[in-house]
Short mmCIF file of C-alpha atoms in Angstrom, two decimals:
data_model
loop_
_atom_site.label_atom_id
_atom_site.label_comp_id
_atom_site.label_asym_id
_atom_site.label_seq_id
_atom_site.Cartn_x
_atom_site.Cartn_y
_atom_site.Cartn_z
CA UNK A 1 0.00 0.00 0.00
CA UNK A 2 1.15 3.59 -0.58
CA UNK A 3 2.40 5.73 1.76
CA UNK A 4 -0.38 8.57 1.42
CA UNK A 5 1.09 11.07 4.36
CA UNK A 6 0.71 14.75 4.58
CA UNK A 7 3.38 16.66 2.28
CA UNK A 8 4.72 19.20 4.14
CA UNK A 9 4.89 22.11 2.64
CA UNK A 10 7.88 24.43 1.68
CA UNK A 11 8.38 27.62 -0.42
CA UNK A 12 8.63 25.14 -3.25
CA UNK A 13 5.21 23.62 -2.25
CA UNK A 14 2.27 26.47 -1.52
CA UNK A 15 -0.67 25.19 -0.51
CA UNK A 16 -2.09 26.20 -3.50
CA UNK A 17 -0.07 23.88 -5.39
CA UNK A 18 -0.77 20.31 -3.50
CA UNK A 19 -2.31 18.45 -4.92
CA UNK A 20 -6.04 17.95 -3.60
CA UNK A 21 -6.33 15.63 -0.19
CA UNK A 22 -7.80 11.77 -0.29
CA UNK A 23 -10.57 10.93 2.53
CA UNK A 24 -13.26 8.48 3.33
CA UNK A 25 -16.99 8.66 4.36
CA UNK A 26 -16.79 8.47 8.25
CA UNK A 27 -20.25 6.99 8.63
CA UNK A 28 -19.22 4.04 5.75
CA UNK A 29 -15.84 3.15 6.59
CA UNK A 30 -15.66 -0.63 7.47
CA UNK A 31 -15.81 -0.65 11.79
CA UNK A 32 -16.90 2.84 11.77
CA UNK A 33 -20.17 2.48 13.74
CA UNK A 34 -18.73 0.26 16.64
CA UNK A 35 -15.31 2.39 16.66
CA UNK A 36 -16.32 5.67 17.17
CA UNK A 37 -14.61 8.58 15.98
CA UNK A 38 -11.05 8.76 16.98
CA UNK A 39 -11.31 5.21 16.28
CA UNK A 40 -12.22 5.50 12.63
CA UNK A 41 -9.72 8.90 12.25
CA UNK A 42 -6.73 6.38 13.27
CA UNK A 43 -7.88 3.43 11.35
CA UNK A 44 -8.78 5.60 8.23
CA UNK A 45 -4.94 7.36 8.78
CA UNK A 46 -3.56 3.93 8.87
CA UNK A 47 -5.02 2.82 5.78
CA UNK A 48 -3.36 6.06 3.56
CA UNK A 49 -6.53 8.22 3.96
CA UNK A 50 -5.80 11.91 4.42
CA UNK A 51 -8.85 13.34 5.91
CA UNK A 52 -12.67 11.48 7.15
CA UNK A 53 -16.20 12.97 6.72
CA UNK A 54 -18.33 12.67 9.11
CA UNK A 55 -22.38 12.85 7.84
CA UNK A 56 -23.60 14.94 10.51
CA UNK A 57 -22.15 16.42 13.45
CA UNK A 58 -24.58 14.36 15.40
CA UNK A 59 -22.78 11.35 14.62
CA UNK A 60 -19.37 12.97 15.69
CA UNK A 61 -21.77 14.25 19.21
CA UNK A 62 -25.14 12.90 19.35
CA UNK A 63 -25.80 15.96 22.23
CA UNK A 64 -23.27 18.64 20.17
CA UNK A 65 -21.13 18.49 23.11
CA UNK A 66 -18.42 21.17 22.45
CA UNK A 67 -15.60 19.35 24.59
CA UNK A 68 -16.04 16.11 22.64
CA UNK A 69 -16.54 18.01 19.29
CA UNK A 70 -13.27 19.78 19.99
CA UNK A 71 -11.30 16.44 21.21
CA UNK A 72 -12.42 15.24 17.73
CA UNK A 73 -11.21 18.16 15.65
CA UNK A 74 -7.73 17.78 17.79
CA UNK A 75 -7.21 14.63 16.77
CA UNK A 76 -7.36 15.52 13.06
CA UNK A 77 -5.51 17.91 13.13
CA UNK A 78 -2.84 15.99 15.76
CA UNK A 79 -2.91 13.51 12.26
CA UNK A 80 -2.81 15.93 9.83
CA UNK A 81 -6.04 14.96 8.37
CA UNK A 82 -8.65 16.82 7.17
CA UNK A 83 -12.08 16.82 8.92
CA UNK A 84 -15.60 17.74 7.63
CA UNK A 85 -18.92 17.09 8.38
CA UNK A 86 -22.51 17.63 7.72
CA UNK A 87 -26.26 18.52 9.07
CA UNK A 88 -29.36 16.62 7.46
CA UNK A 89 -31.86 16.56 5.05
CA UNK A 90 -33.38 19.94 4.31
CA UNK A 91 -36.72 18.78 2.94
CA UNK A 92 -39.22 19.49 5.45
CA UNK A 93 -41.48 16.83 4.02
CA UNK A 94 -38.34 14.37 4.80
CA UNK A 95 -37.44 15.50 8.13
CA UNK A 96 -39.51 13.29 10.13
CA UNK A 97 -37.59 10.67 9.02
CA UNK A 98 -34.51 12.03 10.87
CA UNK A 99 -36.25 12.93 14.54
CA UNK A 100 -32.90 13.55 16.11
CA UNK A 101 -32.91 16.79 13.84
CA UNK A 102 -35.70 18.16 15.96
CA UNK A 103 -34.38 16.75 19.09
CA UNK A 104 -31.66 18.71 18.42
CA UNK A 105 -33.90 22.16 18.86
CA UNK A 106 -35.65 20.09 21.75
CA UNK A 107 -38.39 20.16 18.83
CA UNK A 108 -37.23 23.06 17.13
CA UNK A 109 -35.77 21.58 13.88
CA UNK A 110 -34.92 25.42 12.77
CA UNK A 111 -33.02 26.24 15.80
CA UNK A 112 -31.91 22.32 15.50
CA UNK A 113 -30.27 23.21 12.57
CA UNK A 114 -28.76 26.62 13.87
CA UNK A 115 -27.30 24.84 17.02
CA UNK A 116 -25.33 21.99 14.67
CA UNK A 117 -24.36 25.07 12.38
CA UNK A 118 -22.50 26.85 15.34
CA UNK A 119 -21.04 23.67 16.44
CA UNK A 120 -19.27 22.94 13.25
CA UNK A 121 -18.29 26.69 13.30
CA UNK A 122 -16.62 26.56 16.44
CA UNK A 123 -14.39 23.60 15.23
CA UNK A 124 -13.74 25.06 11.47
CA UNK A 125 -16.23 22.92 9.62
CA UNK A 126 -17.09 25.79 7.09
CA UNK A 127 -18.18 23.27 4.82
CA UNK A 128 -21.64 21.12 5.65
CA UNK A 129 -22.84 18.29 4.01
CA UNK A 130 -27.09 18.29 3.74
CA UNK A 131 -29.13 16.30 1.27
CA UNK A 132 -32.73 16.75 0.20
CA UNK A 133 -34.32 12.68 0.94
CA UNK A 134 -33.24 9.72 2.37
CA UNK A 135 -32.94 6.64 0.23
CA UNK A 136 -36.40 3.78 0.50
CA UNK A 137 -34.07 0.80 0.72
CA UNK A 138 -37.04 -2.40 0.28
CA UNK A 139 -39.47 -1.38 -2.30
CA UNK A 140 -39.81 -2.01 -5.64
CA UNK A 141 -39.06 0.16 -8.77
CA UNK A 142 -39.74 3.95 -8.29
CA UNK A 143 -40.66 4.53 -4.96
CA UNK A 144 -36.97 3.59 -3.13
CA UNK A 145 -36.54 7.63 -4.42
CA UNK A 146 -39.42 9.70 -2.78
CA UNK A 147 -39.28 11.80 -5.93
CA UNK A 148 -42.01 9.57 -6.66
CA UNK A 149 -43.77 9.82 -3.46
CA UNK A 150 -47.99 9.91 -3.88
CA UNK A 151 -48.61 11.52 -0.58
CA UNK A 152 -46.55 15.37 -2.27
CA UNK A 153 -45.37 15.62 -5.38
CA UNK A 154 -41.44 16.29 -6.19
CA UNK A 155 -42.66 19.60 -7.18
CA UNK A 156 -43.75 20.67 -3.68
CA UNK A 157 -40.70 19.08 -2.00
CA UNK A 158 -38.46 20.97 -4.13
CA UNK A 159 -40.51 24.47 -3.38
CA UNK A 160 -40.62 23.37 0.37
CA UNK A 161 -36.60 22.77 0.38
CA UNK A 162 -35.93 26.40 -1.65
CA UNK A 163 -38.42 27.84 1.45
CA UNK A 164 -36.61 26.43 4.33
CA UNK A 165 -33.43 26.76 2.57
CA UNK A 166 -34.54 30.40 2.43
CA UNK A 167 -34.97 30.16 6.48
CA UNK A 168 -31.24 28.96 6.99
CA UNK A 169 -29.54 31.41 4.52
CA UNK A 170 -29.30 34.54 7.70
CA UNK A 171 -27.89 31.65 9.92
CA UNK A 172 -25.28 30.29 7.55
CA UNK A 173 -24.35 33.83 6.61
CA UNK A 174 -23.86 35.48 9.91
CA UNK A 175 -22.03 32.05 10.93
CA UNK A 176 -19.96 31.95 7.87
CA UNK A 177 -20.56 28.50 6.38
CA UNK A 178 -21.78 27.20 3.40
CA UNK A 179 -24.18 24.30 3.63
CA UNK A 180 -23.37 22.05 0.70
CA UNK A 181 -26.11 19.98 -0.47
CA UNK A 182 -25.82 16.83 -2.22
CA UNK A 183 -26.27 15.42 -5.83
CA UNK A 184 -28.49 12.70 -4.36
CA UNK A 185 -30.23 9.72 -5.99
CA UNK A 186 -33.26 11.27 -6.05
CA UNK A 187 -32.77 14.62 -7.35
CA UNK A 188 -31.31 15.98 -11.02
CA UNK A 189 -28.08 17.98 -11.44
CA UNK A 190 -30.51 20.36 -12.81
CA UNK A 191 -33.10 21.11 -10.06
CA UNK A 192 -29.87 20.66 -7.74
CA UNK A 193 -27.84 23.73 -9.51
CA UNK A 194 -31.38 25.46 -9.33
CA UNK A 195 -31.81 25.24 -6.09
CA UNK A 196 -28.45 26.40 -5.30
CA UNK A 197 -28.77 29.21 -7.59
CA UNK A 198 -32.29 30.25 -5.68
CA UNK A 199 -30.77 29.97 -2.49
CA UNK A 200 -27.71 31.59 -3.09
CA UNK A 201 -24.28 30.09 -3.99
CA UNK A 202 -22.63 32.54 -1.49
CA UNK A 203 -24.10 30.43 1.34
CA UNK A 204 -25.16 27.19 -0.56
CA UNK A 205 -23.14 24.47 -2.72
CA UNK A 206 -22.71 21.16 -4.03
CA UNK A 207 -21.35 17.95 -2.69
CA UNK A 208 -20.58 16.57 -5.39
CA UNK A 209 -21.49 12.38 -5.20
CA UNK A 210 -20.32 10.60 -8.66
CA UNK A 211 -22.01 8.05 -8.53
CA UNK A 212 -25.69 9.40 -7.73
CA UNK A 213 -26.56 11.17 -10.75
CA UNK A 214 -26.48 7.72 -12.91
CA UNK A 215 -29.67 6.88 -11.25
CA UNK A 216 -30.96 10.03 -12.85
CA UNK A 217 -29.85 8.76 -16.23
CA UNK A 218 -27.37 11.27 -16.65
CA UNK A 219 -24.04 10.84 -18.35
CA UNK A 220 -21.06 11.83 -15.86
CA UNK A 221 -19.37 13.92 -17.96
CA UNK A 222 -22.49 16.42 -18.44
CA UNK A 223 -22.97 15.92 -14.67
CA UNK A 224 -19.45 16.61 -13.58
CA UNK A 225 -19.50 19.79 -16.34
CA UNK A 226 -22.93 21.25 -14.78
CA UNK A 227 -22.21 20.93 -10.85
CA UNK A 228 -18.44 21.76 -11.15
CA UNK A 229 -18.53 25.95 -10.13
CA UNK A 230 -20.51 25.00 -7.25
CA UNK A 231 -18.77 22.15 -5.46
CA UNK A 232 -17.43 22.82 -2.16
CA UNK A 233 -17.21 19.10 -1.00
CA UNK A 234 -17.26 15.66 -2.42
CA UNK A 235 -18.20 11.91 -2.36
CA UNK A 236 -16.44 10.07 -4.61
CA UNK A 237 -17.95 6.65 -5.75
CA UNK A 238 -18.48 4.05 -8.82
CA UNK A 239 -20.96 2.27 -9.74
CA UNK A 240 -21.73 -0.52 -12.74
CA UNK A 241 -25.86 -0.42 -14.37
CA UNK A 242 -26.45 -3.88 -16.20
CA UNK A 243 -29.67 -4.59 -17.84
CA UNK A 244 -31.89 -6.54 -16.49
CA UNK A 245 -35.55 -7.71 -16.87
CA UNK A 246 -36.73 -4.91 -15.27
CA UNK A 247 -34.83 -1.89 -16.15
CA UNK A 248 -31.07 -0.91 -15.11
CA UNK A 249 -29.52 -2.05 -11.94
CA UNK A 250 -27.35 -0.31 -10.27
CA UNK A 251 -25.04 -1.33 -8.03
CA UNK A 252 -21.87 0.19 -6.66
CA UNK A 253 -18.20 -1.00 -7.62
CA UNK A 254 -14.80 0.41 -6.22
CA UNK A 255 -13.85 3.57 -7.66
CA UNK A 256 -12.22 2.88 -11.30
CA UNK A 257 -14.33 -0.57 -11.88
CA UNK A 258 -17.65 1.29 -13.12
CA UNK A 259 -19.16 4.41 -15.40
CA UNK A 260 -17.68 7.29 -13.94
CA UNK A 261 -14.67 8.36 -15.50
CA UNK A 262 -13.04 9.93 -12.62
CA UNK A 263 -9.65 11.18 -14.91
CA UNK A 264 -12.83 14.01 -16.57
CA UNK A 265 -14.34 14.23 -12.91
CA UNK A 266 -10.72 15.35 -11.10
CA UNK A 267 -9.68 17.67 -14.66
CA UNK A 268 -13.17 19.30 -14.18
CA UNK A 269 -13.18 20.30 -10.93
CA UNK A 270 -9.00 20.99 -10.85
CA UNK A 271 -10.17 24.28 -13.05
CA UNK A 272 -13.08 24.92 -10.73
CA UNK A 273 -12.50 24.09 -6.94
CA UNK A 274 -8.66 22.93 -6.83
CA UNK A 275 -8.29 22.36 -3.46
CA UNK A 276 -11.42 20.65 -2.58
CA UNK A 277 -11.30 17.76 -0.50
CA UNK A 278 -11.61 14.07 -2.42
CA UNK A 279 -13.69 12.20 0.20
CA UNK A 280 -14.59 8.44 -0.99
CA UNK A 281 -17.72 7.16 -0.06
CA UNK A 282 -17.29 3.22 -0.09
CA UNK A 283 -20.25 0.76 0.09
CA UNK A 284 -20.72 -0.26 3.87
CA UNK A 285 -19.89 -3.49 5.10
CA UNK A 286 -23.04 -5.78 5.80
CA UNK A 287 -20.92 -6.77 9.25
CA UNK A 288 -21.56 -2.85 10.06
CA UNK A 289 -25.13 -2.75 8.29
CA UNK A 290 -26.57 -6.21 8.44
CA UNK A 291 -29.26 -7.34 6.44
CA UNK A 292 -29.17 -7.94 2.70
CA UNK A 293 -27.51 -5.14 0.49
CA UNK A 294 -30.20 -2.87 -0.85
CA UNK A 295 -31.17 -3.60 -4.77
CA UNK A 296 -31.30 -0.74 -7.33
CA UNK A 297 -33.17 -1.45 -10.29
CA UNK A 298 -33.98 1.85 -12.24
CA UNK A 299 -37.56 0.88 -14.27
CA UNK A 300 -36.51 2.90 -17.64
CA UNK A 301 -39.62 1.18 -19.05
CA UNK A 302 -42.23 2.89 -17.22
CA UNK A 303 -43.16 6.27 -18.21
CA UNK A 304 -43.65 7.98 -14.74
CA UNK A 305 -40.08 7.25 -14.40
CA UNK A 306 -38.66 8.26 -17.13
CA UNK A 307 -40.90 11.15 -18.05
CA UNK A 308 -39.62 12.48 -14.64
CA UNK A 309 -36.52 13.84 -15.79
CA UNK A 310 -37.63 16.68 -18.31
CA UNK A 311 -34.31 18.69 -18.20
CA UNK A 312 -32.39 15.47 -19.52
CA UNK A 313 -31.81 16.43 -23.44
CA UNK A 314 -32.18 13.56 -25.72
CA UNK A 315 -28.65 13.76 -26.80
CA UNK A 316 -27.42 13.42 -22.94
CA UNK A 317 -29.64 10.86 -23.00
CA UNK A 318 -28.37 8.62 -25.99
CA UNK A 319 -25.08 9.35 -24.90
CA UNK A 320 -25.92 7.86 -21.31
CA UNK A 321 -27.38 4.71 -22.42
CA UNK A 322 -24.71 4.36 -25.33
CA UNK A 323 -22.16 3.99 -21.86
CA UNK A 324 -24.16 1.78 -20.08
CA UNK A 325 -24.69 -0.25 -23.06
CA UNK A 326 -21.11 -0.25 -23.89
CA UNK A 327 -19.73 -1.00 -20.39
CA UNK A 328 -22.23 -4.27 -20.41
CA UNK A 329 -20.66 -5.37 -23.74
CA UNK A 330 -17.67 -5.65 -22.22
CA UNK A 331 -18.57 -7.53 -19.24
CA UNK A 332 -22.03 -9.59 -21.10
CA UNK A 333 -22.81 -11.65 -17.78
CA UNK A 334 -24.57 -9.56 -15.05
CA UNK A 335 -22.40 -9.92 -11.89
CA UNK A 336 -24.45 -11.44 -8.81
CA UNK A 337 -23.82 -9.43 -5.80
CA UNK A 338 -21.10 -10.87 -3.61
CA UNK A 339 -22.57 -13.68 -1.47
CA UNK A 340 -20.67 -11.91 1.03
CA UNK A 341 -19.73 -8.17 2.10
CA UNK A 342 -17.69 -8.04 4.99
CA UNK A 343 -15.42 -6.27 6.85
CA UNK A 344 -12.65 -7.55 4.98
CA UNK A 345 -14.37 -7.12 1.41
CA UNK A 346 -15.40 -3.68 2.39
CA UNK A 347 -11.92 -2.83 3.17
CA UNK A 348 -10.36 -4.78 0.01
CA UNK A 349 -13.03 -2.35 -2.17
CA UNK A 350 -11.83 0.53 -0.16
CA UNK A 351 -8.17 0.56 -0.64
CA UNK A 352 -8.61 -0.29 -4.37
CA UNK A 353 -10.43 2.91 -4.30
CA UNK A 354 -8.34 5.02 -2.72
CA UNK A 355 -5.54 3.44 -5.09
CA UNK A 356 -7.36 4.64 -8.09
CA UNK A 357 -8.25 7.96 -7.06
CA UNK A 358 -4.59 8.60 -6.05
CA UNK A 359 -3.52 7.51 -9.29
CA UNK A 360 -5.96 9.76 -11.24
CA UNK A 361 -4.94 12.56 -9.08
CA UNK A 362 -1.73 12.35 -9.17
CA UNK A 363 -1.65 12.42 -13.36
CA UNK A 364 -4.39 15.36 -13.27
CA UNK A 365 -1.97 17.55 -10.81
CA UNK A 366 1.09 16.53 -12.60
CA UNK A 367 -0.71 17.93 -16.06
CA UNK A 368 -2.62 20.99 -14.41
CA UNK A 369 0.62 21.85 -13.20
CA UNK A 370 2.02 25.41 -13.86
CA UNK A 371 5.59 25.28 -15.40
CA UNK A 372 8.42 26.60 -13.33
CA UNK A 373 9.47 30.02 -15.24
CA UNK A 374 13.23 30.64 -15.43
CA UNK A 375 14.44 33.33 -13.55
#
């Protein structure tokens, strides 16, 4: 395994000049939920990562304690590693889904969110991670994204999110964050730069999540090209979509195995946000989250679905299905989930991630690169 540590800099090295830093999903990481956080920062320091995202604050403090929070940020930066983290979903009609978000405003989810904001100031976590749904893991076809709920349509989610979105903008501002909202599976890079746009991208961004978007049958290339001036923080992650009987399914593969072509992905956002953080996102170990893996089938056969996505240009289209279609020629068999997921697997997948986004990196900075001018 490479040796991954911190370069330290010199007046030949600026800060500007590094080369972006390589993390790992703090909630995901194989042993992460029995660990704990220092825990998972040494573990993920051993393995060559360079920084950990945490979700949410709550997981770092379930109560926002400021002397834990602050032991945490410590020991980051006592390893040289990076540390961000993250509030919740931001869709009021998903919200009580997540009750510790109003326990957190002892039922106040606004002041809920205000209290987590000023705890990631006070330990420099400018940047916050929030998403718009959770993911329906069990049912079938369209409704595992609640952009097909029945109940509200996505149209009223999205106007409730740009609302309370609206409500958090003074709070973020006076506090100096940006809260940083993620290309989810159930939302378009479209509706996601609009939102950001409505909000305001001087308090609101983009995590940008590579793998997502697929399930919104968009090619990563256009993706990477639309979100790119707003990303602030990242989840990087692959995935494979093999035709099956009932549409597409998607499942995730260690970064370099699957669709997204992560050498574009790195070039893009090298122009746009240099120094942003490279956080993988790995698929959890069933030893962490028992139970059967959850199965992704995306239903391109039924209308509802497909007639969903009305910014998606026919062109972005053909091009997306042309690389699905492609990628399955070369492997013809669909490949059965792994009988088993475990600790070990999860950790095998990992490292062959963080292998392959080192590599890409590494060419990207070395041809981004400014040439040395002689004196």
């Amino acid at each position: 395994m490479h040796d991954s540590k911190p370069v330290p800099e010199t007046a030949e090295t600026p800060e500007a000049l590094r080369p972006p830093r390589i993390g790992v999903d703090g909630r995901k990481f194989p042993g992460a939920v029995r660990g704990g956080c220092h825990d998972t920062l040494d573990r993920a320091r051993d393995a060559g990562f360079e920084g950990v995202f945490f979700r949410t604050l709550l997981d770092m403090s379930p109560a926002l304690d400021a002397g834990e929070l602050r032991e945490i940020r410590e020991h980051a930066d006592d390893l040289g590693m990076y540390l961000e983290a993250g509030l919740g979903k931001v869709n009021p009609f998903a919200t009580p889904e997540t009750p510790e978000l109003r326990a957190a405003g002892d039922g106040d989810i606004l002041l809920g969110f205000r209290r987590m904001i000023e705890a990631g100031a006070r330990i420099g976590c400018a940047e916050l991670w929030a998403a718009t749904t959770g993911y329906q893991a069990g049912y079938a076809g369209r409704f595992v994204w609640d952009r097909f709920r029945t109940d509200v349509t996505w149209t009223e989610q999205l106007a409730a999110t740009r609302r309370f979105l609206g409500r958090l903008r003074p709070i973020a501002l006076d506090l100096g964050v940006h809260v940083n909202l993620e290309t989810h599976e159930e939302i378009t890079s479209f509706e996601l730069v609009e939102l950001v746009e409505a909000a305001g991208p001087d308090v609101y961004g983009i995590v940008f999540d590579t793998a997502n978007p697929l399930q919104r049958l968009e090619h990563p290339h256009a993706t990477a090209d639309r979100v790119a001036p707003y990303v602030r923080q990242t989840q990087l992650k692959d995935c494979s979509l093999v035709p099956v009987e009932d549409g597409l399914r998607f499942d995730l593969t260690p970064c370099g195995d699957g669709l997204v072509d992560f050498e574009h992905v790195l070039a893009t956002l090298a122009r746009t946000a240099p120094a942003v953080n490279l956080t993988i996102e790995n698929q959890e170990s069933r030893d962490d989250f028992p139970g059967p893996a959850p199965v992704t089938v995306l239903p391109i056969r039924d209308a509802e679905f497909a007639g969903s996505h009305s910014d998606l240009t026919i062109s972005e289209f053909a091009a997306f299905t042309g690389l699905v279609y492609d990628h399955a020629s070369r492997r013809p068999r669909a490949a059965s989930p792994p009988d088993r997921f475990g600790h070990a697997e999860a950790m095998a997948a990992v490292r062959r991630s963080l292998e392959h986004v080192t590599q890409v990196r590494d060419r990207v900075a070395a041809a981004t690169r400014p040439s040395a001018v002689p004196a």
